[in-house]
Coordinates of C-alpha atoms in Angstrom, one line a residue:
Chain A
X87 CA 9.2 14.1 -47.1
X88 CA 7.7 17.2 -47.8
X89 CA 3.8 15.9 -49.6
X90 CA 3.3 14.3 -46.1
X91 CA 4.2 17.6 -43.9
X92 CA 1.8 19.3 -46.2
X93 CA -1.2 17.3 -45.3
X94 CA -2.0 18.4 -42.8
X95 CA -1.2 21.9 -41.2
X96 CA 1.3 22.1 -37.7
X97 CA -1.1 24.2 -36.2
X98 CA -4.0 22.5 -37.6
X99 CA -2.7 19.1 -35.9
X100 CA -1.9 21.5 -32.9
X101 CA -5.7 22.3 -32.4
X102 CA -6.4 17.9 -33.5
X103 CA -4.1 17.0 -31.0
X104 CA -5.5 19.7 -27.9
X105 CA -9.3 18.9 -28.7
X106 CA -8.8 15.5 -28.1
X107 CA -6.8 15.8 -25.1
X108 CA -10.1 18.1 -24.0
X109 CA -12.5 15.3 -25.1
X110 CA -10.9 12.8 -23.2
X111 CA -10.8 15.0 -20.1
X112 CA -13.7 16.6 -20.5
X113 CA -16.4 13.5 -21.6
X114 CA -14.6 10.3 -22.2
X115 CA -13.8 10.6 -17.9
X116 CA -17.0 10.2 -16.9
X117 CA -17.0 7.1 -18.4
X118 CA -13.9 6.1 -17.0
X119 CA -13.4 3.1 -14.5
X120 CA -14.2 4.3 -10.5
X121 CA -12.4 1.5 -9.5
X122 CA -9.5 2.2 -7.0
X123 CA -6.4 1.5 -9.1
X124 CA -3.8 -1.1 -9.2
X125 CA -1.4 0.2 -6.5
X126 CA -4.9 1.7 -3.7
X127 CA -6.4 -1.5 -3.8
X128 CA -3.2 -3.6 -3.9
X129 CA -2.9 -1.3 0.0
X130 CA -5.4 -2.0 1.0
X131 CA -5.1 -5.5 0.1
X132 CA -2.0 -6.1 1.9
X133 CA -3.3 -4.0 4.5
X134 CA -1.7 -0.4 4.0
X135 CA -4.3 0.9 2.9
X136 CA -5.7 2.9 6.2
X137 CA -2.6 4.5 5.8
X138 CA -3.0 7.0 3.4
X139 CA -3.3 10.7 4.5
X140 CA -6.1 12.6 2.8
X141 CA -4.0 15.0 0.6
X142 CA -3.6 18.5 2.2
X143 CA -4.8 20.3 -1.0
X144 CA -8.4 18.5 -0.7
X145 CA -10.5 21.5 -0.7
X146 CA -9.4 23.1 -3.4
X147 CA -12.0 23.9 -5.9
X148 CA -10.9 21.1 -8.8
X149 CA -10.3 17.5 -5.6
X150 CA -11.0 14.7 -6.8
X151 CA -12.1 15.4 -9.7
X152 CA -14.9 17.4 -9.6
X153 CA -15.3 20.5 -9.5
X154 CA -17.2 22.4 -6.2
X155 CA -19.7 23.9 -6.0
X156 CA -21.2 22.0 -9.7
X157 CA -23.9 19.6 -8.4
X158 CA -24.1 17.7 -12.1
X159 CA -21.8 14.8 -11.8
X160 CA -21.3 15.0 -16.1
X161 CA -20.2 18.5 -16.1
X162 CA -18.5 19.1 -12.2
X163 CA -15.6 16.0 -13.6
X164 CA -15.9 17.8 -17.2
X165 CA -14.7 21.1 -15.6
X166 CA -12.3 19.7 -13.8
X167 CA -11.2 17.9 -16.2
X168 CA -10.7 20.1 -19.3
X169 CA -8.8 23.3 -16.1
X170 CA -6.2 20.4 -15.1
X171 CA -6.0 20.6 -19.1
X172 CA -5.5 24.3 -20.0
X173 CA -2.8 24.0 -16.5
X174 CA -0.7 21.4 -17.6
X175 CA -0.5 23.3 -21.0
X176 CA 0.2 26.5 -19.4
X177 CA 2.4 25.6 -17.4
X178 CA 4.4 22.6 -19.1
X179 CA 3.8 24.9 -22.5
X180 CA 5.1 28.1 -21.1
X181 CA 8.1 25.3 -19.5
X182 CA 8.9 24.3 -22.6
X183 CA 8.6 27.9 -25.0
X184 CA 11.4 29.6 -22.3
X185 CA 13.9 26.4 -22.5
X186 CA 13.5 25.2 -26.8
X187 CA 15.7 26.4 -28.9
X188 CA 15.3 29.4 -30.7
X189 CA 15.9 29.5 -34.2
X190 CA 16.0 33.4 -36.0
X191 CA 14.4 31.0 -39.4
X192 CA 18.4 29.7 -40.2
X193 CA 19.0 27.1 -42.1
X194 CA 18.3 23.7 -39.8
X195 CA 15.1 24.0 -37.9
X196 CA 13.9 21.3 -36.6
X197 CA 15.4 18.2 -36.4
X198 CA 18.7 19.0 -38.5
X199 CA 21.4 16.4 -38.2
X200 CA 23.5 19.0 -36.4
X201 CA 22.4 18.2 -33.2
X202 CA 22.7 14.9 -33.6
X203 CA 21.0 12.1 -34.0
X204 CA 18.4 11.1 -31.1
X205 CA 20.9 8.4 -29.5
X206 CA 23.3 10.8 -28.1
X207 CA 20.9 12.7 -26.1
X208 CA 19.3 10.0 -25.6
X209 CA 19.2 8.8 -21.4
Chain B
X88 CA -0.3 4.5 -9.1
X89 CA -0.2 8.0 -7.2
X90 CA 1.2 7.3 -4.3
X91 CA -0.1 9.1 -1.6
X92 CA 1.3 10.9 2.0
X93 CA 1.4 8.5 4.5
X94 CA 2.5 5.1 2.3
X95 CA 6.5 6.0 3.0
X96 CA 7.6 7.3 5.9
X97 CA 9.7 11.0 6.4
X98 CA 13.5 9.9 5.2
X99 CA 12.5 7.5 2.5
X100 CA 10.0 10.7 1.3
X101 CA 13.2 13.2 1.3
X102 CA 15.1 10.6 -0.2
X103 CA 13.0 10.6 -3.3
X104 CA 12.3 14.5 -3.1
X105 CA 15.6 14.4 -4.0
X106 CA 16.2 11.9 -6.3
X107 CA 13.3 14.0 -7.7
X108 CA 14.9 17.5 -7.4
X109 CA 18.1 15.9 -9.5
X110 CA 16.1 14.3 -11.9
X111 CA 14.7 17.0 -12.5
X112 CA 17.5 19.3 -13.2
X113 CA 18.8 16.8 -15.6
X114 CA 15.7 17.1 -17.8
X115 CA 16.4 21.0 -17.5
X116 CA 19.6 20.5 -19.0
X117 CA 18.8 17.8 -21.6
X118 CA 15.3 19.5 -22.8
X119 CA 17.2 22.3 -24.1
X120 CA 18.8 19.9 -26.8
X121 CA 15.1 18.5 -27.1
X122 CA 12.7 21.5 -28.0
X123 CA 12.5 23.9 -30.6
X124 CA 10.4 26.5 -31.9
X125 CA 8.0 23.6 -34.1
X126 CA 8.3 20.5 -31.3
X127 CA 8.3 23.1 -27.1
X128 CA 4.7 23.6 -28.6
X129 CA 3.8 20.2 -29.6
X130 CA 5.8 19.1 -25.9
X131 CA 3.6 20.7 -23.6
X132 CA 0.6 19.3 -25.7
X133 CA 1.9 15.8 -25.5
X134 CA 1.6 17.2 -21.6
X135 CA -1.9 17.9 -21.4
X136 CA -2.3 14.7 -23.5
X137 CA -0.9 12.7 -20.9
X138 CA -2.7 14.6 -18.0
X139 CA -6.6 13.5 -20.0
X140 CA -4.8 10.4 -20.9
X141 CA -4.4 9.8 -17.0
X142 CA -8.0 10.4 -16.2
X143 CA -9.6 7.7 -17.5
X144 CA -9.1 4.6 -15.5
X145 CA -9.9 1.1 -17.4
X146 CA -11.0 -1.6 -15.6
X147 CA -8.6 -5.1 -15.6
X148 CA -10.9 -7.4 -13.2
X149 CA -11.6 -8.4 -9.6
X150 CA -12.9 -4.2 -9.1
X151 CA -8.9 -2.8 -10.0
X152 CA -8.3 0.0 -11.8
X153 CA -5.4 0.4 -14.1
X154 CA -4.9 4.2 -16.1
X155 CA -2.0 6.0 -19.0
X156 CA 1.1 6.3 -16.9
X157 CA 2.7 8.3 -20.0
X158 CA 5.8 8.3 -19.8
X159 CA 6.9 5.4 -22.4
X160 CA 4.4 7.9 -24.8
X161 CA 5.6 11.4 -24.2
X162 CA 8.9 10.0 -24.5
X163 CA 8.8 8.5 -28.0
X164 CA 6.3 11.5 -28.9
X165 CA 8.8 14.2 -27.1
X166 CA 12.1 12.9 -26.1
X167 CA 13.7 11.5 -22.8
X168 CA 14.2 14.7 -20.7
X169 CA 11.4 16.7 -21.6
X170 CA 9.2 13.8 -21.3
X171 CA 10.1 13.9 -18.0
X172 CA 9.6 17.6 -17.3
X173 CA 5.9 16.9 -19.8
X174 CA 5.4 14.0 -17.0
X175 CA 6.6 15.4 -13.3
X176 CA 4.1 18.8 -14.4
X177 CA 1.0 16.3 -14.3
X178 CA 1.9 14.7 -11.2
X179 CA 2.3 18.5 -10.0
X180 CA -1.0 19.8 -11.9
X181 CA -2.5 16.3 -10.3
X182 CA -1.3 17.4 -6.4
X183 CA -2.1 20.5 -6.2
X184 CA -5.0 20.9 -7.6
X185 CA -6.9 17.8 -7.8
X186 CA -6.0 16.5 -4.8
X187 CA -4.5 13.3 -6.8
X188 CA -1.3 12.3 -4.9
X189 CA 0.3 13.4 -2.1
X190 CA 2.6 16.0 -1.4
X191 CA 4.9 14.5 0.5
X192 CA 4.7 11.6 -1.2
X193 CA 5.7 14.0 -5.2
X194 CA 8.9 13.8 -4.9
X195 CA 8.0 10.3 -5.1
X196 CA 5.5 10.2 -7.6
X197 CA 7.7 12.4 -10.0
X198 CA 10.4 9.3 -9.4
X199 CA 8.3 6.7 -9.8
X200 CA 6.1 7.8 -12.9
X201 CA 8.9 10.3 -14.0
X202 CA 11.5 9.1 -13.8
X203 CA 10.8 5.2 -13.7
X204 CA 7.8 5.2 -15.8
X205 CA 9.6 7.3 -19.3
X206 CA 13.8 5.8 -18.6
X207 CA 12.7 2.7 -18.8
X208 CA 9.7 2.8 -21.2
X209 CA 12.5 5.3 -23.4
X210 CA 15.5 2.6 -22.5
X211 CA 12.8 -0.4 -24.1
X212 CA 12.0 1.5 -27.0
X213 CA 15.6 2.3 -28.2
X214 CA 16.1 -1.2 -27.5
X215 CA 13.2 -3.0 -29.5
X216 CA 14.3 0.3 -32.8
X217 CA 17.5 -1.9 -32.7
X218 CA 16.6 -5.4 -33.5
X219 CA 14.0 -3.7 -36.3
X220 CA 13.9 -2.4 -39.0
X221 CA 14.7 1.9 -39.4
X222 CA 11.3 2.8 -40.8
X223 CA 8.8 4.3 -39.2
X224 CA 6.8 1.0 -39.1
X225 CA 8.7 0.0 -36.4
X226 CA 8.2 3.6 -34.6
X227 CA 4.5 2.4 -32.6
X228 CA 5.6 -1.1 -31.9
X229 CA 9.1 0.1 -30.0
X230 CA 6.4 2.4 -27.5
X231 CA 4.3 0.2 -26.7
X232 CA 6.8 -2.9 -25.6
X233 CA 8.9 -0.1 -23.1
X234 CA 5.1 0.9 -21.9
X235 CA 4.6 -2.2 -21.4
X236 CA 7.4 -3.1 -19.4
X237 CA 7.6 0.5 -17.8
X238 CA 4.5 0.0 -15.3
X239 CA 5.7 -3.2 -13.8
X240 CA 9.2 -1.6 -13.6
X241 CA 7.1 1.6 -11.9
X242 CA 5.3 -0.8 -9.4
X243 CA 8.4 -3.0 -8.8
X244 CA 10.6 0.1 -7.2
X245 CA 6.8 1.4 -5.3
X246 CA 7.9 -1.9 -3.9
X247 CA 11.4 -1.8 -3.1
X248 CA 10.8 2.4 -1.6
X249 CA 7.9 0.4 0.6
X250 CA 10.5 -2.4 1.2
X251 CA 12.7 0.4 2.9
X252 CA 10.1 2.7 3.9
X253 CA 6.3 1.6 4.3
X254 CA 4.9 2.5 7.2
X255 CA 3.0 -0.8 7.9
X256 CA 4.1 -4.1 8.9
X257 CA 3.5 -5.7 5.6
X258 CA 4.8 -8.2 4.0
X259 CA 7.6 -6.5 1.3
X260 CA 7.4 -9.7 -0.5
X261 CA 3.7 -9.4 -0.7
X262 CA 3.8 -6.2 -1.9
X263 CA 6.5 -6.6 -4.5
X264 CA 3.9 -9.7 -5.8
X265 CA 1.1 -8.1 -5.5
X266 CA 2.1 -5.4 -7.5
X267 CA 3.8 -5.6 -10.4
X268 CA 1.3 -8.5 -10.7
X269 CA -1.0 -6.8 -11.3
X270 CA 0.3 -3.1 -12.8
X271 CA 1.9 -6.1 -15.6
X272 CA -1.5 -6.7 -16.5
X273 CA -2.2 -2.5 -16.0
X274 CA 0.9 -2.0 -18.5
X275 CA -1.4 -4.1 -21.6
X276 CA -3.7 -1.7 -20.8
X277 CA -0.9 1.5 -21.4
X278 CA 1.0 -0.5 -24.1
X279 CA -2.4 -0.8 -26.3
X280 CA -2.5 3.1 -25.9
X281 CA 0.3 4.3 -26.0
X282 CA 0.7 1.8 -29.9
X283 CA -2.2 4.1 -30.9
X284 CA -1.3 7.4 -30.0
X285 CA 1.9 6.7 -31.3
X286 CA 0.7 5.0 -34.3
X287 CA -1.2 8.0 -35.2
X288 CA 0.4 10.5 -34.7
X289 CA 3.7 8.9 -36.7
X290 CA 0.1 8.4 -39.2
X291 CA 0.0 12.1 -39.9
X292 CA 2.2 14.0 -38.9
X293 CA 5.8 12.2 -38.0
X294 CA 8.3 14.7 -38.1
X295 CA 6.9 15.8 -34.6
X296 CA 7.4 12.6 -33.6
X297 CA 11.4 12.8 -31.5
X298 CA 10.9 9.0 -31.7
X299 CA 10.1 8.8 -35.2
X300 CA 13.3 11.3 -36.6
X301 CA 16.1 8.5 -37.7
X302 CA 13.7 6.4 -39.3
X303 CA 12.4 9.6 -41.3
X304 CA 15.7 10.5 -42.2
X305 CA 17.0 7.2 -43.1
X306 CA 13.7 7.3 -45.5
X307 CA 14.6 10.2 -46.8
X308 CA 18.1 9.3 -47.5
X309 CA 16.1 5.8 -49.2
X310 CA 14.0 8.7 -51.1
X311 CA 15.9 10.5 -52.4
X312 CA 19.7 9.9 -52.1
X313 CA 21.7 13.4 -50.6
X314 CA 18.9 16.3 -50.9
X315 CA 19.6 18.9 -49.5
X316 CA 17.7 20.2 -45.9
X317 CA 15.6 17.2 -45.6
X318 CA 13.7 19.3 -43.3
X319 CA 11.5 22.2 -44.6
X320 CA 12.8 25.7 -42.2
X321 CA 9.5 27.3 -43.7
X322 CA 7.6 24.6 -41.3
X323 CA 6.1 26.5 -38.4
X324 CA 3.6 27.2 -37.4

């Protein structure tokens, strides 16, 4: 296993993973379908779509995945996507940092069998 | 599948809010067992990736689209309890900053995508893994099957909630059939994306994939026999 693990350093893997998320949100999302999603589509077809109320946060700077004050659609959506990613990363990353087991360099860092197979912590 | 405010009445929204709060309380406890120094940053990135993935609506025909929910993907990559927190964080940011999904509907959305989507995705993944050989190659296909089923089941649960507390006098059977059939199609996209992402991560860093742990252990035993310290302790970022 150790050879496979060393092929790519953890730090580099994380950087690539983050970069791909930012690229999808910041660049790729411009090319996303603008059709209503399944729920909205069904809601309008079935006749309850008009029950939807505008979100109380619809005047937030990134409402609707576009950035207030940026006219260029591509840039506006890209900035909102990247901002959203960073917000999620900050909140989730911070939460998981607090929740994690801290292992002071002990023998079983990582997925040690001391915590049982994934089966025991499953739902 | 982000439910806006106004689709469900107040009692139903309060009930799903309570379910979401209870689920998150359990997830906060469960995630402690899943997260360590290496997997905590991974899990934060999984949440980020799901946010990005949810922006990529793909067309599914007849003027409608679908997007990744990410429950099965997050569960397989980060562990089921952690995944519930990942998806819930994504939904929180979307509701608060992107005006995507309602505020009174946040509990509903967390219940549908965070609890049901993750729960179904993980349980189906586990069931498929139990049938397939315990190898790394089984992880992505099993994740894809979990993803495939998680979407229509979440849609079915929405339809049940709408039958109980929908605000418009609409045939709940009609809503159920339409929701489940459209989301069965969207589930195919979910399965495809989940397969590609999970297979990619398993391909380069299987040690960071929660759902690959047993396969990695099985492989280590096969290759090296009873080797001490199967996982290198020095591998920190």
